[in-house]
mmCIF file of C-alpha atoms in Angstrom:
data_model
loop_
_atom_site.group_PDB
_atom_site.id
_atom_site.type_symbol
_atom_site.label_atom_id
_atom_site.label_comp_id
_atom_site.label_asym_id
_atom_site.label_seq_id
_atom_site.Cartn_x
_atom_site.Cartn_y
_atom_site.Cartn_z
ATOM 1 C CA ARG V 1 26.273 12.302 -50.002
ATOM 2 C CA THR V 2 25.741 12.298 -46.243
ATOM 3 C CA ARG V 3 21.987 12.330 -46.703
ATOM 4 C CA ALA V 4 22.206 9.402 -49.127
ATOM 5 C CA LEU V 5 24.376 7.395 -46.728
ATOM 6 C CA MET V 6 22.106 8.034 -43.765
ATOM 7 C CA THR V 7 18.961 7.219 -45.739
ATOM 8 C CA HIS V 8 20.596 4.050 -47.077
ATOM 9 C CA ASP V 9 21.567 2.878 -43.594
ATOM 10 C CA LEU V 10 18.069 3.515 -42.249
ATOM 11 C CA ALA V 11 16.534 1.664 -45.200
ATOM 12 C CA ILE V 12 18.765 -1.377 -44.713
ATOM 13 C CA GLY V 13 17.638 -1.465 -41.091
ATOM 14 C CA LEU V 14 14.019 -1.761 -42.242
ATOM 15 C CA ILE V 15 14.658 -4.895 -44.313
ATOM 16 C CA ALA V 16 15.342 -7.320 -41.432
ATOM 17 C CA PRO V 17 11.959 -6.712 -39.744
ATOM 18 C CA GLY V 18 10.193 -7.116 -43.098
ATOM 19 C CA ARG V 19 9.347 -3.483 -43.744
ATOM 20 C CA TYR V 20 10.267 -3.884 -47.411
ATOM 21 C CA ALA V 21 8.051 -1.241 -48.992
ATOM 22 C CA GLU V 22 9.359 1.404 -46.601
ATOM 23 C CA ALA V 23 12.936 0.295 -47.215
ATOM 24 C CA VAL V 24 12.477 0.487 -50.979
ATOM 25 C CA ALA V 25 10.979 3.975 -50.747
ATOM 26 C CA MET V 26 13.932 5.127 -48.665
ATOM 27 C CA LEU V 27 16.425 3.494 -51.014
ATOM 28 C CA GLU V 28 14.792 5.332 -53.916
ATOM 29 C CA GLN V 29 15.333 8.604 -52.020
ATOM 30 C CA ALA V 30 18.928 7.655 -51.247
ATOM 31 C CA ALA V 31 19.626 6.763 -54.879
ATOM 32 C CA GLU V 32 18.234 10.120 -55.985
ATOM 33 C CA SER V 33 20.383 11.949 -53.425
ATOM 34 C CA ALA V 34 23.538 10.124 -54.535
ATOM 35 C CA ARG V 35 22.920 10.183 -58.300
ATOM 36 C CA ASP V 36 24.749 13.412 -59.142
ATOM 37 C CA VAL V 37 27.087 13.417 -56.147
ATOM 38 C CA ASP V 38 28.826 10.026 -55.961
ATOM 39 C CA HIS V 39 28.535 7.551 -58.854
ATOM 40 C CA GLU V 40 29.910 4.600 -56.869
ATOM 41 C CA LEU V 41 27.585 5.226 -53.939
ATOM 42 C CA SER V 42 24.707 5.527 -56.372
ATOM 43 C CA ARG V 43 25.540 2.100 -57.867
ATOM 44 C CA ARG V 44 25.721 0.550 -54.403
ATOM 45 C CA ILE V 45 22.345 1.990 -53.454
ATOM 46 C CA GLN V 46 20.819 0.919 -56.770
ATOM 47 C CA ALA V 47 22.004 -2.633 -56.099
ATOM 48 C CA GLU V 48 20.445 -2.634 -52.637
ATOM 49 C CA LEU V 49 17.258 -1.158 -54.140
ATOM 50 C CA LEU V 50 17.022 -3.894 -56.786
ATOM 51 C CA CYS V 51 17.651 -6.564 -54.183
ATOM 52 C CA ALA V 52 15.075 -5.189 -51.727
ATOM 53 C CA ALA V 53 12.434 -4.509 -54.370
ATOM 54 C CA LYS V 54 12.177 -8.264 -55.055
ATOM 55 C CA LEU V 55 11.024 -8.922 -51.504
ATOM 56 C CA ASP V 56 7.539 -7.415 -51.761
ATOM 57 C CA ALA V 57 5.028 -7.765 -54.590
ATOM 58 C CA ARG V 58 4.123 -4.079 -54.201
ATOM 59 C CA THR V 59 7.690 -3.010 -55.008
ATOM 60 C CA LEU V 60 8.424 -5.387 -57.895
ATOM 61 C CA PRO V 61 7.572 -2.727 -60.517
ATOM 62 C CA ILE V 62 10.101 -0.340 -58.949
ATOM 63 C CA GLY V 63 12.858 -2.923 -59.278
ATOM 64 C CA ARG V 64 11.865 -3.796 -62.837
ATOM 65 C CA SER V 65 11.859 -0.139 -63.830
ATOM 66 C CA LEU V 66 15.322 0.410 -62.385
ATOM 67 C CA GLY V 67 16.613 -2.803 -63.975
ATOM 68 C CA GLU V 68 15.414 -1.685 -67.381
ATOM 69 C CA ARG V 69 17.315 1.609 -67.051
ATOM 70 C CA LEU V 70 20.654 -0.036 -66.254
ATOM 71 C CA PRO V 71 23.254 -0.416 -68.989
ATOM 72 C CA ALA V 72 23.284 -3.718 -70.859
ATOM 73 C CA ARG V 73 26.794 -4.472 -69.576
ATOM 74 C CA VAL V 74 27.526 -3.818 -65.911
ATOM 75 C CA GLU V 75 31.221 -3.499 -65.093
ATOM 76 C CA ALA V 76 32.715 -5.421 -62.163
ATOM 77 C CA SER V 77 35.589 -3.021 -61.515
ATOM 78 C CA THR V 78 34.143 -1.538 -58.291
ATOM 79 C CA PRO V 79 32.257 -2.883 -55.278
ATOM 80 C CA GLY V 80 29.122 -1.087 -56.512
ATOM 81 C CA GLY V 81 29.472 -2.720 -59.913
ATOM 82 C CA ARG V 82 29.863 -6.149 -58.330
ATOM 83 C CA MET V 83 26.826 -5.522 -56.141
ATOM 84 C CA LEU V 84 24.777 -4.580 -59.200
ATOM 85 C CA LEU V 85 26.011 -7.616 -61.116
ATOM 86 C CA ALA V 86 24.961 -9.946 -58.310
ATOM 87 C CA THR V 87 21.407 -8.707 -58.110
ATOM 88 C CA VAL V 88 20.981 -8.166 -61.856
ATOM 89 C CA ALA V 89 22.103 -11.784 -62.413
ATOM 90 C CA HIS V 90 19.387 -12.934 -60.039
ATOM 91 C CA GLU V 91 16.837 -10.646 -61.700
ATOM 92 C CA ARG V 92 17.737 -11.999 -65.163
ATOM 93 C CA MET V 93 17.414 -15.530 -63.824
ATOM 94 C CA MET V 94 13.913 -14.711 -62.573
ATOM 95 C CA ARG V 95 12.892 -13.022 -65.815
ATOM 96 C CA GLY V 96 14.070 -15.665 -68.265
ATOM 97 C CA GLY V 97 17.709 -14.862 -68.967
ATOM 98 C CA THR V 98 19.886 -17.653 -70.297
ATOM 99 C CA ALA V 99 21.878 -19.816 -67.893
ATOM 100 C CA ALA V 100 25.090 -18.685 -69.584
ATOM 101 C CA GLU V 101 24.222 -14.996 -69.168
ATOM 102 C CA VAL V 102 23.191 -15.422 -65.531
ATOM 103 C CA ALA V 103 26.259 -17.496 -64.640
ATOM 104 C CA GLU V 104 28.623 -15.059 -66.351
ATOM 105 C CA MET V 105 27.228 -12.052 -64.492
ATOM 106 C CA ALA V 106 27.153 -13.739 -61.091
ATOM 107 C CA ALA V 107 30.640 -15.165 -61.633
ATOM 108 C CA ARG V 108 32.073 -11.737 -62.397
ATOM 109 C CA ALA V 109 30.538 -10.407 -59.173
ATOM 110 C CA VAL V 110 31.816 -13.280 -57.048
ATOM 111 C CA ASP V 111 35.249 -13.583 -58.677
ATOM 112 C CA GLY V 112 35.716 -9.829 -58.334
ATOM 113 C CA GLY V 113 35.422 -9.977 -54.550
ATOM 114 C CA LEU V 114 31.722 -9.594 -53.723
ATOM 115 C CA ILE V 115 31.813 -11.933 -50.733
ATOM 116 C CA SER V 116 34.808 -10.268 -49.087
ATOM 117 C CA GLU V 117 33.130 -6.874 -49.575
ATOM 118 C CA GLN V 118 29.703 -7.889 -48.228
ATOM 119 C CA SER V 119 28.624 -9.896 -45.215
ATOM 120 C CA GLY V 120 27.880 -13.542 -45.866
ATOM 121 C CA ASP V 121 24.195 -12.983 -45.150
ATOM 122 C CA SER V 122 23.851 -10.022 -47.509
ATOM 123 C CA GLY V 123 20.931 -10.278 -49.906
ATOM 124 C CA LEU V 124 23.402 -9.555 -52.692
ATOM 125 C CA VAL V 125 25.488 -12.614 -51.785
ATOM 126 C CA MET V 126 22.263 -14.642 -51.620
ATOM 127 C CA ASP V 127 21.323 -13.387 -55.092
ATOM 128 C CA ALA V 128 24.705 -14.271 -56.607
ATOM 129 C CA GLY V 129 24.955 -17.713 -55.002
ATOM 130 C CA PHE V 130 21.417 -18.707 -55.902
ATOM 131 C CA ALA V 131 21.842 -17.468 -59.485
ATOM 132 C CA LEU V 132 25.050 -19.480 -59.871
ATOM 133 C CA GLY V 133 23.387 -22.657 -58.626
ATOM 134 C CA ALA V 134 20.318 -22.166 -60.801
ATOM 135 C CA ALA V 135 22.561 -21.573 -63.818
ATOM 136 C CA GLY V 136 24.447 -24.813 -63.161
ATOM 137 C CA ASP V 137 27.768 -23.376 -61.929
ATOM 138 C CA PHE V 138 27.759 -25.667 -58.913
ATOM 139 C CA SER V 139 31.444 -25.369 -58.022
ATOM 140 C CA ARG V 140 31.332 -21.574 -57.877
ATOM 141 C CA ALA V 141 28.008 -21.641 -56.002
ATOM 142 C CA ASP V 142 29.525 -24.096 -53.510
ATOM 143 C CA ARG V 143 32.399 -21.670 -52.938
ATOM 144 C CA VAL V 144 29.912 -18.839 -52.355
ATOM 145 C CA TRP V 145 28.070 -20.793 -49.663
ATOM 146 C CA SER V 146 31.288 -22.030 -48.021
ATOM 147 C CA ASP V 147 32.711 -18.496 -47.855
ATOM 148 C CA ALA V 148 29.381 -17.023 -46.734
ATOM 149 C CA LEU V 149 28.983 -19.666 -44.020
ATOM 150 C CA ALA V 150 32.517 -19.017 -42.773
ATOM 151 C CA ASP V 151 31.687 -15.314 -42.494
ATOM 152 C CA VAL V 152 28.376 -15.744 -40.664
ATOM 153 C CA ARG V 153 29.919 -18.273 -38.263
ATOM 154 C CA ARG V 154 32.792 -15.887 -37.517
ATOM 155 C CA ARG V 155 30.319 -13.076 -36.821
ATOM 156 C CA GLY V 156 27.883 -15.296 -34.911
ATOM 157 C CA SER V 157 24.939 -14.466 -37.174
ATOM 158 C CA VAL V 158 22.269 -17.054 -36.376
ATOM 159 C CA ILE V 159 19.912 -15.802 -39.090
ATOM 160 C CA GLY V 160 22.798 -15.665 -41.571
ATOM 161 C CA PHE V 161 23.782 -19.227 -40.673
ATOM 162 C CA ALA V 162 20.205 -20.414 -41.229
ATOM 163 C CA ARG V 163 19.899 -18.602 -44.573
ATOM 164 C CA CYS V 164 23.258 -19.765 -45.915
ATOM 165 C CA SER V 165 22.690 -23.340 -44.722
ATOM 166 C CA CYS V 166 19.316 -23.386 -46.464
ATOM 167 C CA MET V 167 20.834 -22.059 -49.681
ATOM 168 C CA ARG V 168 23.641 -24.614 -49.558
ATOM 169 C CA ALA V 169 21.045 -27.361 -48.972
ATOM 170 C CA ILE V 170 19.185 -26.229 -52.100
ATOM 171 C CA LEU V 171 22.471 -26.447 -54.014
ATOM 172 C CA ARG V 172 23.118 -29.957 -52.660
ATOM 173 C CA LEU V 173 19.613 -30.949 -53.756
ATOM 174 C CA HIS V 174 20.343 -29.713 -57.302
ATOM 175 C CA GLN V 175 23.577 -31.690 -57.238
ATOM 176 C CA GLY V 176 21.694 -34.844 -56.271
ATOM 177 C CA ALA V 177 23.436 -35.041 -52.880
ATOM 178 C CA LEU V 178 20.251 -35.737 -50.927
ATOM 179 C CA GLY V 179 21.940 -36.824 -47.707
ATOM 180 C CA GLU V 180 24.053 -33.675 -47.583
ATOM 181 C CA ALA V 181 21.036 -31.541 -48.440
ATOM 182 C CA GLU V 182 19.089 -33.074 -45.571
ATOM 183 C CA SER V 183 21.903 -32.640 -43.058
#
């Protein structure tokens, strides 16, 4: 468990500077270490692995392989389950899932407490919010970006503010609110 946690933390640190392939390799190691020791930790690491694997073309097959091994129905009863739901919703959106399926999964993650459990600039929050907007659940997506922006402002995360503002602008564009999207 300790090894998995340490490997996970090191891997997450590699994502910000764009060292995605290294991060994914470390997350794979962490997931393997946690698999038989701590189911919840394993789910959390799998979620981070799926999210990170989408960031580099070289690691896309790793994410797809993991996604195909997940159960058809992911439960939202734990933080790890909500993390998985968020990134699986985004993955299904990218791979041709229905809007209803994508919205339902992302909504369960968000309504279950994903944003309060993650930082506003977490890739998992980005996945859930973007999936909700793409699936047409604009009110829930708007709530995601408002809550995420409040968090990144409170923490003073400049990069988080830029990312969340960009995502909210994309939502405003989809809503036809061009002036708000521009601002």
